[in-house]
mmCIF file of C-alpha atoms and ligand atoms in Angstrom:
data_model
loop_
_atom_site.group_PDB
_atom_site.id
_atom_site.type_symbol
_atom_site.label_atom_id
_atom_site.label_comp_id
_atom_site.label_asym_id
_atom_site.label_seq_id
_atom_site.Cartn_x
_atom_site.Cartn_y
_atom_site.Cartn_z
ATOM 1 C CA MET A 1 94.056 129.789 106.993
ATOM 2 C CA ARG A 2 92.855 126.605 105.038
ATOM 3 C CA ILE A 3 94.853 123.405 106.031
ATOM 4 C CA THR A 4 94.428 120.266 104.060
ATOM 5 C CA ALA A 5 96.057 117.013 105.865
ATOM 6 C CA LEU A 6 96.530 113.625 104.463
ATOM 7 C CA ALA A 7 95.805 111.039 107.133
ATOM 8 C CA GLY A 8 95.686 107.540 108.105
ATOM 9 C CA GLY A 9 94.397 106.271 111.482
ATOM 10 C CA VAL A 10 95.618 106.709 114.927
ATOM 11 C CA GLY A 11 98.922 108.555 114.299
ATOM 12 C CA GLY A 12 96.997 111.188 111.734
ATOM 13 C CA ALA A 13 94.100 111.213 114.083
ATOM 14 C CA ARG A 14 96.130 112.102 117.382
ATOM 15 C CA PHE A 15 97.947 114.557 115.384
ATOM 16 C CA LEU A 16 94.666 116.360 114.009
ATOM 17 C CA ARG A 17 93.239 116.583 117.395
ATOM 18 C CA GLY A 18 96.465 118.633 118.415
ATOM 19 C CA LEU A 19 96.298 120.546 115.568
ATOM 20 C CA LEU A 20 92.675 121.464 116.299
ATOM 21 C CA HIS A 21 93.927 122.186 119.811
ATOM 22 C CA HIS A 22 96.396 124.435 118.713
ATOM 23 C CA LEU A 23 94.207 126.293 116.112
ATOM 24 C CA ASP A 24 91.584 126.936 118.857
ATOM 25 C CA SER A 25 94.530 128.656 120.749
ATOM 26 C CA ARG A 26 95.335 131.157 117.875
ATOM 27 C CA ALA A 27 93.918 134.587 117.390
ATOM 28 C CA ASP A 28 94.051 134.610 113.612
ATOM 29 C CA GLY A 29 91.222 132.460 113.249
ATOM 30 C CA PRO A 30 88.494 130.948 111.611
ATOM 31 C CA HIS A 31 90.892 128.523 110.287
ATOM 32 C CA GLU A 32 89.331 125.560 107.996
ATOM 33 C CA VAL A 33 90.830 122.105 108.066
ATOM 34 C CA THR A 34 90.196 119.468 105.245
ATOM 35 C CA VAL A 35 91.303 115.888 105.915
ATOM 36 C CA ILE A 36 91.937 113.552 103.132
ATOM 37 C CA GLY A 37 91.481 110.039 104.657
ATOM 38 C CA ASN A 38 93.189 106.757 103.878
ATOM 39 C CA THR A 39 90.563 104.187 102.782
ATOM 40 C CA ALA A 40 92.887 101.361 101.317
ATOM 41 C CA ASP A 41 92.560 99.696 104.998
ATOM 42 C CA ASP A 42 89.040 99.226 104.409
ATOM 43 C CA VAL A 43 87.524 95.790 104.584
ATOM 44 C CA THR A 44 84.247 94.080 104.186
ATOM 45 C CA LEU A 45 83.594 91.620 107.208
ATOM 46 C CA HIS A 46 80.090 89.876 107.969
ATOM 47 C CA GLY A 47 78.818 91.888 105.010
ATOM 48 C CA LEU A 48 79.605 95.293 106.654
ATOM 49 C CA ARG A 49 82.037 97.676 105.310
ATOM 50 C CA ILE A 50 84.596 99.050 107.755
ATOM 51 C CA CYS A 51 86.789 102.127 107.186
ATOM 52 C CA PRO A 52 89.053 101.778 110.327
ATOM 53 C CA ASP A 53 91.370 105.011 109.237
ATOM 54 C CA LEU A 54 87.969 107.146 108.499
ATOM 55 C CA ASP A 55 86.398 106.033 111.564
ATOM 56 C CA THR A 56 89.801 106.492 113.818
ATOM 57 C CA VAL A 57 89.755 110.191 112.673
ATOM 58 C CA MET A 58 85.969 110.626 113.082
ATOM 59 C CA TYR A 59 85.730 109.309 116.494
ATOM 60 C CA THR A 60 88.918 110.954 117.737
ATOM 61 C CA LEU A 61 87.963 114.380 116.683
ATOM 62 C CA GLY A 62 84.304 113.804 117.772
ATOM 63 C CA GLY A 63 85.085 112.672 121.304
ATOM 64 C CA GLY A 64 84.122 109.180 120.863
ATOM 65 C CA ILE A 65 87.333 107.170 120.778
ATOM 66 C CA HIS A 66 88.671 104.682 123.132
ATOM 67 C CA PRO A 67 91.378 106.838 125.055
ATOM 68 C CA ASP A 68 93.929 104.383 125.602
ATOM 69 C CA GLN A 69 93.617 101.932 122.426
ATOM 70 C CA GLY A 70 93.488 105.085 119.852
ATOM 71 C CA TRP A 71 90.750 103.209 117.828
ATOM 72 C CA GLY A 72 87.418 101.877 118.195
ATOM 73 C CA ARG A 73 84.764 103.326 120.395
ATOM 74 C CA ALA A 74 85.155 104.519 124.050
ATOM 75 C CA GLY A 75 83.043 102.218 126.789
ATOM 76 C CA GLU A 76 82.461 99.679 123.963
ATOM 77 C CA THR A 77 80.886 96.143 124.510
ATOM 78 C CA PHE A 78 81.101 93.016 122.508
ATOM 79 C CA GLY A 79 77.894 91.061 122.561
ATOM 80 C CA VAL A 80 77.597 90.904 118.804
ATOM 81 C CA ALA A 81 81.138 89.708 118.492
ATOM 82 C CA ALA A 82 80.344 86.462 121.460
ATOM 83 C CA GLU A 83 77.390 85.506 119.314
ATOM 84 C CA LEU A 84 79.307 85.621 116.042
ATOM 85 C CA ALA A 85 81.808 83.509 117.609
ATOM 86 C CA GLU A 86 78.886 80.762 119.005
ATOM 87 C CA TYR A 87 78.097 80.604 115.418
ATOM 88 C CA GLY A 88 81.953 80.341 114.225
ATOM 89 C CA ALA A 89 81.244 83.196 111.972
ATOM 90 C CA GLU A 90 84.894 84.091 110.689
ATOM 91 C CA PRO A 91 86.864 86.039 111.037
ATOM 92 C CA GLN A 92 87.284 86.291 114.502
ATOM 93 C CA TRP A 93 90.521 88.051 114.461
ATOM 94 C CA PHE A 94 88.824 91.514 113.832
ATOM 95 C CA THR A 95 86.796 92.340 116.788
ATOM 96 C CA LEU A 96 83.937 94.629 116.047
ATOM 97 C CA GLY A 97 82.084 96.260 119.194
ATOM 98 C CA ASP A 98 78.613 96.966 119.213
ATOM 99 C CA ARG A 99 78.606 100.577 119.313
ATOM 100 C CA ASP A 100 81.220 100.504 116.424
ATOM 101 C CA ILE A 101 78.791 98.194 114.518
ATOM 102 C CA ALA A 102 76.196 100.982 114.375
ATOM 103 C CA THR A 103 78.241 103.188 112.495
ATOM 104 C CA HIS A 104 79.386 100.115 109.995
ATOM 105 C CA LEU A 105 75.495 99.351 109.573
ATOM 106 C CA VAL A 106 74.746 102.873 108.800
ATOM 107 C CA ARG A 107 77.708 102.849 106.234
ATOM 108 C CA SER A 108 76.935 99.608 104.718
ATOM 109 C CA ARG A 109 73.279 100.261 104.172
ATOM 110 C CA MET A 110 73.821 103.831 102.839
ATOM 111 C CA LEU A 111 76.477 102.224 100.548
ATOM 112 C CA GLY A 112 73.865 99.716 99.583
ATOM 113 C CA LEU A 113 71.284 102.331 98.503
ATOM 114 C CA GLY A 114 73.940 103.831 96.023
ATOM 115 C CA TYR A 115 75.594 106.600 97.992
ATOM 116 C CA PRO A 116 79.226 107.216 97.556
ATOM 117 C CA LEU A 117 81.302 106.671 100.317
ATOM 118 C CA SER A 118 82.182 110.542 100.455
ATOM 119 C CA ALA A 119 78.377 111.248 101.217
ATOM 120 C CA VAL A 120 78.191 108.294 103.749
ATOM 121 C CA THR A 121 81.372 109.877 105.646
ATOM 122 C CA GLU A 122 79.509 113.171 105.748
ATOM 123 C CA ALA A 123 76.394 111.639 106.835
ATOM 124 C CA LEU A 124 78.327 109.888 109.689
ATOM 125 C CA CYS A 125 80.231 112.848 110.719
ATOM 126 C CA ALA A 126 77.014 115.191 111.111
ATOM 127 C CA ARG A 127 76.723 113.321 114.136
ATOM 128 C CA TRP A 128 80.349 113.584 115.513
ATOM 129 C CA GLN A 129 81.161 117.130 114.261
ATOM 130 C CA PRO A 130 84.678 116.531 114.154
ATOM 131 C CA GLY A 131 85.494 120.167 113.341
ATOM 132 C CA VAL A 132 87.231 119.015 110.244
ATOM 133 C CA ARG A 133 85.926 118.418 106.683
ATOM 134 C CA LEU A 134 86.589 114.879 106.462
ATOM 135 C CA LEU A 135 86.814 113.432 102.796
ATOM 136 C CA PRO A 136 87.639 109.922 101.784
ATOM 137 C CA MET A 137 90.775 109.626 99.360
ATOM 138 C CA SER A 138 88.336 108.097 96.956
ATOM 139 C CA ASP A 139 84.839 106.823 96.480
ATOM 140 C CA ASP A 140 85.960 103.860 94.521
ATOM 141 C CA PRO A 141 87.107 100.557 96.637
ATOM 142 C CA ILE A 142 90.849 100.270 97.047
ATOM 143 C CA GLU A 143 92.225 97.595 99.220
ATOM 144 C CA THR A 144 95.542 97.226 100.141
ATOM 145 C CA HIS A 145 96.743 93.590 100.148
ATOM 146 C CA VAL A 146 100.165 92.099 101.389
ATOM 147 C CA VAL A 147 102.043 89.209 99.397
ATOM 148 C CA ILE A 148 103.540 86.695 101.920
ATOM 149 C CA ASP A 149 105.088 83.430 101.718
ATOM 150 C CA ASP A 150 102.036 80.446 101.714
ATOM 151 C CA PRO A 151 104.291 77.512 103.245
ATOM 152 C CA GLU A 152 101.001 75.037 102.470
ATOM 153 C CA GLY A 153 101.434 76.445 98.747
ATOM 154 C CA GLU A 154 102.816 74.510 96.131
ATOM 155 C CA PRO A 155 106.311 75.591 95.122
ATOM 156 C CA SER A 156 106.712 76.562 91.519
ATOM 157 C CA ALA A 157 108.728 74.265 89.273
ATOM 158 C CA ASP A 158 112.038 75.951 89.732
ATOM 159 C CA GLY A 159 111.380 75.894 93.535
ATOM 160 C CA THR A 160 110.506 79.569 94.208
ATOM 161 C CA PRO A 161 108.175 79.201 97.396
ATOM 162 C CA ALA A 162 104.573 79.717 97.126
ATOM 163 C CA VAL A 163 103.333 83.002 97.683
ATOM 164 C CA LYS A 164 99.381 84.308 98.723
ATOM 165 C CA ALA A 165 98.103 87.669 98.815
ATOM 166 C CA VAL A 166 96.122 88.459 101.960
ATOM 167 C CA HIS A 167 94.265 91.492 103.022
ATOM 168 C CA PHE A 168 96.113 94.152 105.024
ATOM 169 C CA GLN A 169 94.117 94.138 108.134
ATOM 170 C CA GLU A 170 94.962 90.066 108.023
ATOM 171 C CA TRP A 171 98.668 90.683 107.835
ATOM 172 C CA TRP A 172 98.583 93.749 110.424
ATOM 173 C CA VAL A 173 96.034 92.321 112.939
ATOM 174 C CA ARG A 174 95.831 88.766 112.577
ATOM 175 C CA LEU A 175 99.517 87.875 111.659
ATOM 176 C CA HIS A 176 100.967 91.218 113.470
ATOM 177 C CA ALA A 177 102.849 91.724 110.504
ATOM 178 C CA ALA A 178 105.341 88.854 111.239
ATOM 179 C CA PRO A 179 105.344 87.371 107.953
ATOM 180 C CA VAL A 180 107.483 89.291 105.587
ATOM 181 C CA ALA A 181 105.818 91.216 103.044
ATOM 182 C CA ARG A 182 107.120 90.293 99.563
ATOM 183 C CA GLN A 183 104.907 93.224 97.979
ATOM 184 C CA ILE A 184 102.093 95.399 99.124
ATOM 185 C CA LEU A 185 99.859 96.587 96.378
ATOM 186 C CA ALA A 186 96.700 98.699 96.637
ATOM 187 C CA VAL A 187 94.398 96.896 94.835
ATOM 188 C CA GLY A 188 92.126 99.019 92.599
ATOM 189 C CA ILE A 189 93.853 101.867 93.049
ATOM 190 C CA GLU A 190 94.780 102.596 89.101
ATOM 191 C CA GLN A 191 91.052 102.832 88.100
ATOM 192 C CA ALA A 192 90.258 104.935 91.288
ATOM 193 C CA LYS A 193 89.670 108.651 91.133
ATOM 194 C CA PRO A 194 89.968 111.323 93.802
ATOM 195 C CA ALA A 195 86.494 111.741 95.888
ATOM 196 C CA PRO A 196 84.781 114.980 95.342
ATOM 197 C CA GLY A 197 86.493 117.812 96.725
ATOM 198 C CA VAL A 198 90.058 116.255 97.200
ATOM 199 C CA LEU A 199 91.914 117.982 94.362
ATOM 200 C CA ASP A 200 90.379 121.501 95.043
ATOM 201 C CA ALA A 201 91.155 121.141 98.671
ATOM 202 C CA ILE A 202 94.896 120.350 97.734
ATOM 203 C CA ALA A 203 94.615 123.204 95.142
ATOM 204 C CA GLU A 204 93.203 125.770 97.438
ATOM 205 C CA ALA A 205 95.189 125.057 100.560
ATOM 206 C CA ASP A 206 97.285 127.623 102.108
ATOM 207 C CA VAL A 207 99.323 124.785 104.084
ATOM 208 C CA VAL A 208 99.220 121.094 103.301
ATOM 209 C CA VAL A 209 100.363 119.058 106.257
ATOM 210 C CA LEU A 210 101.375 115.532 106.262
ATOM 211 C CA PRO A 211 101.007 114.105 109.587
ATOM 212 C CA PRO A 212 103.523 111.394 111.251
ATOM 213 C CA SER A 213 100.787 108.623 109.487
ATOM 214 C CA ASN A 214 102.419 105.214 107.879
ATOM 215 C CA PRO A 215 104.485 106.331 104.799
ATOM 216 C CA VAL A 216 103.357 103.409 103.067
ATOM 217 C CA VAL A 217 100.108 102.052 104.103
ATOM 218 C CA SER A 218 98.491 105.423 104.674
ATOM 219 C CA ILE A 219 100.182 108.248 103.068
ATOM 220 C CA GLY A 220 101.702 106.127 100.466
ATOM 221 C CA THR A 221 98.200 104.844 99.591
ATOM 222 C CA ILE A 222 96.612 108.263 99.408
ATOM 223 C CA LEU A 223 99.510 109.880 97.218
ATOM 224 C CA ALA A 224 99.016 106.697 94.874
ATOM 225 C CA VAL A 225 95.566 107.811 94.061
ATOM 226 C CA PRO A 226 95.788 108.980 90.596
ATOM 227 C CA GLY A 227 96.159 112.628 90.299
ATOM 228 C CA LEU A 228 96.756 113.352 93.900
ATOM 229 C CA ARG A 229 100.207 113.456 94.127
ATOM 230 C CA ASP A 230 100.185 115.695 90.974
ATOM 231 C CA ALA A 231 98.103 117.970 92.675
ATOM 232 C CA ILE A 232 100.320 118.165 95.907
ATOM 233 C CA ARG A 233 103.337 118.871 93.428
ATOM 234 C CA ALA A 234 101.167 121.626 91.911
ATOM 235 C CA THR A 235 99.712 123.261 94.760
ATOM 236 C CA LYS A 236 101.388 126.817 95.606
ATOM 237 C CA ALA A 237 101.031 125.788 99.215
ATOM 238 C CA PRO A 238 104.113 124.874 101.434
ATOM 239 C CA VAL A 239 104.067 121.459 102.031
ATOM 240 C CA VAL A 240 105.212 120.373 105.495
ATOM 241 C CA GLY A 241 105.365 116.584 106.993
ATOM 242 C CA VAL A 242 105.651 115.243 110.570
ATOM 243 C CA SER A 243 107.929 112.387 110.839
ATOM 244 C CA PRO A 244 106.491 109.048 112.019
ATOM 245 C CA ILE A 245 110.072 107.649 112.686
ATOM 246 C CA ILE A 246 111.965 108.396 115.343
ATOM 247 C CA GLY A 247 115.508 107.416 115.955
ATOM 248 C CA GLY A 248 115.237 104.573 113.501
ATOM 249 C CA ALA A 249 111.989 103.137 114.625
ATOM 250 C CA PRO A 250 108.224 103.887 114.281
ATOM 251 C CA VAL A 251 106.820 105.334 117.575
ATOM 252 C CA ARG A 252 104.100 102.646 117.704
ATOM 253 C CA GLY A 253 102.887 100.038 115.541
ATOM 254 C CA MET A 254 105.052 98.280 112.687
ATOM 255 C CA ALA A 255 105.534 100.577 110.007
ATOM 256 C CA ASP A 256 109.294 99.269 109.508
ATOM 257 C CA ALA A 257 107.717 96.038 108.225
ATOM 258 C CA CYS A 258 105.900 98.398 105.402
ATOM 259 C CA LEU A 259 108.933 100.245 104.513
ATOM 260 C CA SER A 260 111.166 97.374 104.394
ATOM 261 C CA ALA A 261 108.480 95.561 101.880
ATOM 262 C CA ILE A 262 109.300 98.700 99.639
ATOM 263 C CA GLY A 263 112.967 98.720 100.422
ATOM 264 C CA VAL A 264 113.170 101.772 102.178
ATOM 265 C CA GLN A 265 115.295 102.189 105.444
ATOM 266 C CA THR A 266 113.268 102.998 108.838
ATOM 267 C CA SER A 267 114.681 106.518 109.239
ATOM 268 C CA ALA A 268 113.300 110.180 109.140
ATOM 269 C CA ALA A 269 115.357 111.023 106.316
ATOM 270 C CA ALA A 270 114.101 107.769 104.051
ATOM 271 C CA VAL A 271 110.770 108.925 104.640
ATOM 272 C CA ALA A 272 111.287 112.428 103.780
ATOM 273 C CA ASP A 273 113.061 110.859 100.575
ATOM 274 C CA LEU A 274 109.658 109.148 99.807
ATOM 275 C CA TYR A 275 108.050 112.930 99.480
ATOM 276 C CA SER A 276 111.205 114.825 98.111
ATOM 277 C CA ASP A 277 109.156 115.745 94.894
ATOM 278 C CA PHE A 278 106.790 118.027 96.898
ATOM 279 C CA LEU A 279 108.038 118.388 100.326
ATOM 280 C CA GLY A 280 109.041 121.978 101.728
ATOM 281 C CA GLY A 281 109.626 121.287 105.407
ATOM 282 C CA TRP A 282 109.939 118.301 107.330
ATOM 283 C CA LEU A 283 109.699 118.071 111.166
ATOM 284 C CA VAL A 284 111.876 115.416 113.143
ATOM 285 C CA ALA A 285 112.997 114.391 116.551
ATOM 286 C CA PRO A 286 115.820 116.189 118.153
ATOM 287 C CA GLY A 287 117.867 112.842 118.112
ATOM 288 C CA ASP A 288 117.398 112.977 114.249
ATOM 289 C CA ALA A 289 118.294 116.577 113.703
ATOM 290 C CA GLN A 290 121.472 115.437 111.853
ATOM 291 C CA SER A 291 119.440 113.627 109.248
ATOM 292 C CA PRO A 292 120.450 114.553 105.718
ATOM 293 C CA MET A 293 117.780 115.951 103.874
ATOM 294 C CA PRO A 294 116.716 115.769 100.431
ATOM 295 C CA GLU A 295 117.568 118.942 98.390
ATOM 296 C CA GLY A 296 115.066 121.614 98.857
ATOM 297 C CA VAL A 297 113.487 120.219 102.014
ATOM 298 C CA THR A 298 113.860 122.455 105.329
ATOM 299 C CA LEU A 299 114.784 120.397 108.436
ATOM 300 C CA ARG A 300 113.212 121.471 111.894
ATOM 301 C CA ALA A 301 113.906 119.652 115.028
ATOM 302 C CA VAL A 302 111.302 119.375 117.866
ATOM 303 C CA PRO A 303 110.181 117.112 120.584
ATOM 304 C CA LEU A 304 107.685 114.810 118.352
ATOM 305 C CA LEU A 305 105.975 112.132 120.819
ATOM 306 C CA MET A 306 102.304 112.589 120.853
ATOM 307 C CA THR A 307 102.024 111.945 124.490
ATOM 308 C CA ASP A 308 98.994 114.319 125.177
ATOM 309 C CA THR A 309 97.045 116.798 123.452
ATOM 310 C CA GLU A 310 99.261 120.061 124.402
ATOM 311 C CA ALA A 311 102.389 118.266 123.486
ATOM 312 C CA THR A 312 100.631 117.453 119.982
ATOM 313 C CA ALA A 313 99.401 120.837 119.486
ATOM 314 C CA ALA A 314 102.874 122.069 120.111
ATOM 315 C CA ILE A 315 103.913 119.593 117.481
ATOM 316 C CA ALA A 316 101.292 121.043 115.049
ATOM 317 C CA GLY A 317 102.242 124.408 115.783
ATOM 318 C CA ALA A 318 105.705 123.669 115.074
ATOM 319 C CA ALA A 319 104.534 122.311 111.664
ATOM 320 C CA LEU A 320 102.606 125.817 110.567
ATOM 321 C CA ASP A 321 105.433 127.761 111.795
ATOM 322 C CA LEU A 322 107.712 125.928 109.398
ATOM 323 C CA ALA A 323 105.128 126.556 107.008
ATOM 324 C CA ALA A 324 104.787 129.972 107.146
ATOM 325 C CA GLU A 325 108.442 130.252 107.132
ATOM 326 C CA LEU A 326 108.422 128.918 103.916
ATOM 327 C CA GLY A 327 105.577 131.044 102.739
HETATM 328 P P1 LIG B 1 97.157 103.812 111.627
HETATM 329 O O1 LIG B 1 96.212 103.956 110.338
HETATM 330 O O2 LIG B 1 96.267 103.589 112.912
HETATM 331 O O3 LIG B 1 98.370 102.668 111.739
HETATM 332 O O4 LIG B 1 97.880 105.069 112.106
HETATM 333 P P2 LIG B 1 98.484 106.162 111.009
HETATM 334 O O5 LIG B 1 99.085 105.288 109.746
HETATM 335 O O6 LIG B 1 97.911 107.388 110.978
HETATM 336 O O7 LIG B 1 99.869 106.321 111.953
HETATM 337 C C1 LIG B 1 100.704 105.338 112.275
HETATM 338 C C2 LIG B 1 102.176 105.865 112.755
HETATM 339 O O8 LIG B 1 102.045 106.864 113.533
HETATM 340 C C3 LIG B 1 103.113 105.019 112.898
HETATM 341 O O9 LIG B 1 103.887 104.445 112.149
HETATM 342 C C4 LIG B 1 103.735 105.711 114.140
HETATM 343 O O10 LIG B 1 105.295 105.655 113.963
HETATM 344 C C5 LIG B 1 103.317 107.125 114.127
HETATM 345 N N1 LIG B 1 103.210 107.495 115.440
HETATM 346 C C6 LIG B 1 102.242 106.758 116.577
HETATM 347 N N2 LIG B 1 102.595 107.671 117.412
HETATM 348 C C7 LIG B 1 103.330 108.589 117.395
HETATM 349 C C8 LIG B 1 104.143 110.183 117.937
HETATM 350 O O11 LIG B 1 103.640 110.169 119.089
HETATM 351 N N3 LIG B 1 104.947 110.602 117.589
HETATM 352 C C9 LIG B 1 105.348 110.206 116.135
HETATM 353 N N4 LIG B 1 106.019 111.345 115.336
HETATM 354 N N5 LIG B 1 104.716 109.046 115.292
HETATM 355 C C10 LIG B 1 103.767 108.412 116.006
HETATM 356 CA CA1 LIG B 2 95.225 102.469 109.007
#
């Protein structure tokens, strides 16, 4: 079976680890998993190109992830960060570990030599052997920026408060998504093309899976790459998704702050609605079993907490069962 999944960072990576575990336990292999990773969280800091979501998937599936945090490297040290702080080098709100920096050095050097991000990701994965084919959604730089009020800025003539755009990472990591997001923009996306292999992976899939990644800044940005959403609508494969929202709240993180920015309720049903033009099946938590589904979407209620790999494998298995029923 060829499975193609879209993925952000921690939520996507944990789901994928469960999916691989589930596939290992099946007798009908071999299976091929292609992951289309979000690159709109990418940022350049201290001259290094950082791809947080791709790295979270790579480290999680390759066995290098910090187990409790869910992002960053296990056994990390922070010697470089301490030295940078001594120089007063900004930003200091985004901590880079020493081990992690090696990844960013290799990536930045290869990008500097002219390799596309897809080739760089493949090279990094040669070390980590994540057990999936990990493709960036695009080789073109795309960055999510968030428009927030700027208390220090001059209000306009009619009294409208000043606003400013900050990089998504600054809003998320430094500001903890506390300032209301007036707008969330994926800068550069209109000119971006899907990375090589992305559209084929969707067209040739037997199943397309949406893990419980952030519907706005992870799945939303992937779907916004020109041509990508159309490819998902056009694929013959059933598309099944897992709700990141349980009982009206994100399980971890601040996805509610992203959903409000696009005027969408924080509920399993409202997220399904965002995908209603292609979604065939939607897994929700048992407490959300009464969710009204968009026309044509089959709802299935199963426990959705990814507490450990076994529990997550069961969620992935339920997603594939639902896909098989939808044919
Ligand atoms: P990020 O890029 O690191 O923020 O990660 P993702 O975008 O891939 O996933 C973030 C989403 O994962 C959040 O919106 C959470 O609601 C969701 N999530 C985290 N843990 C769980 C879980 O145990 N179950 C479910 N259903 N969703 C989860
Ligand atoms: Ca992310």
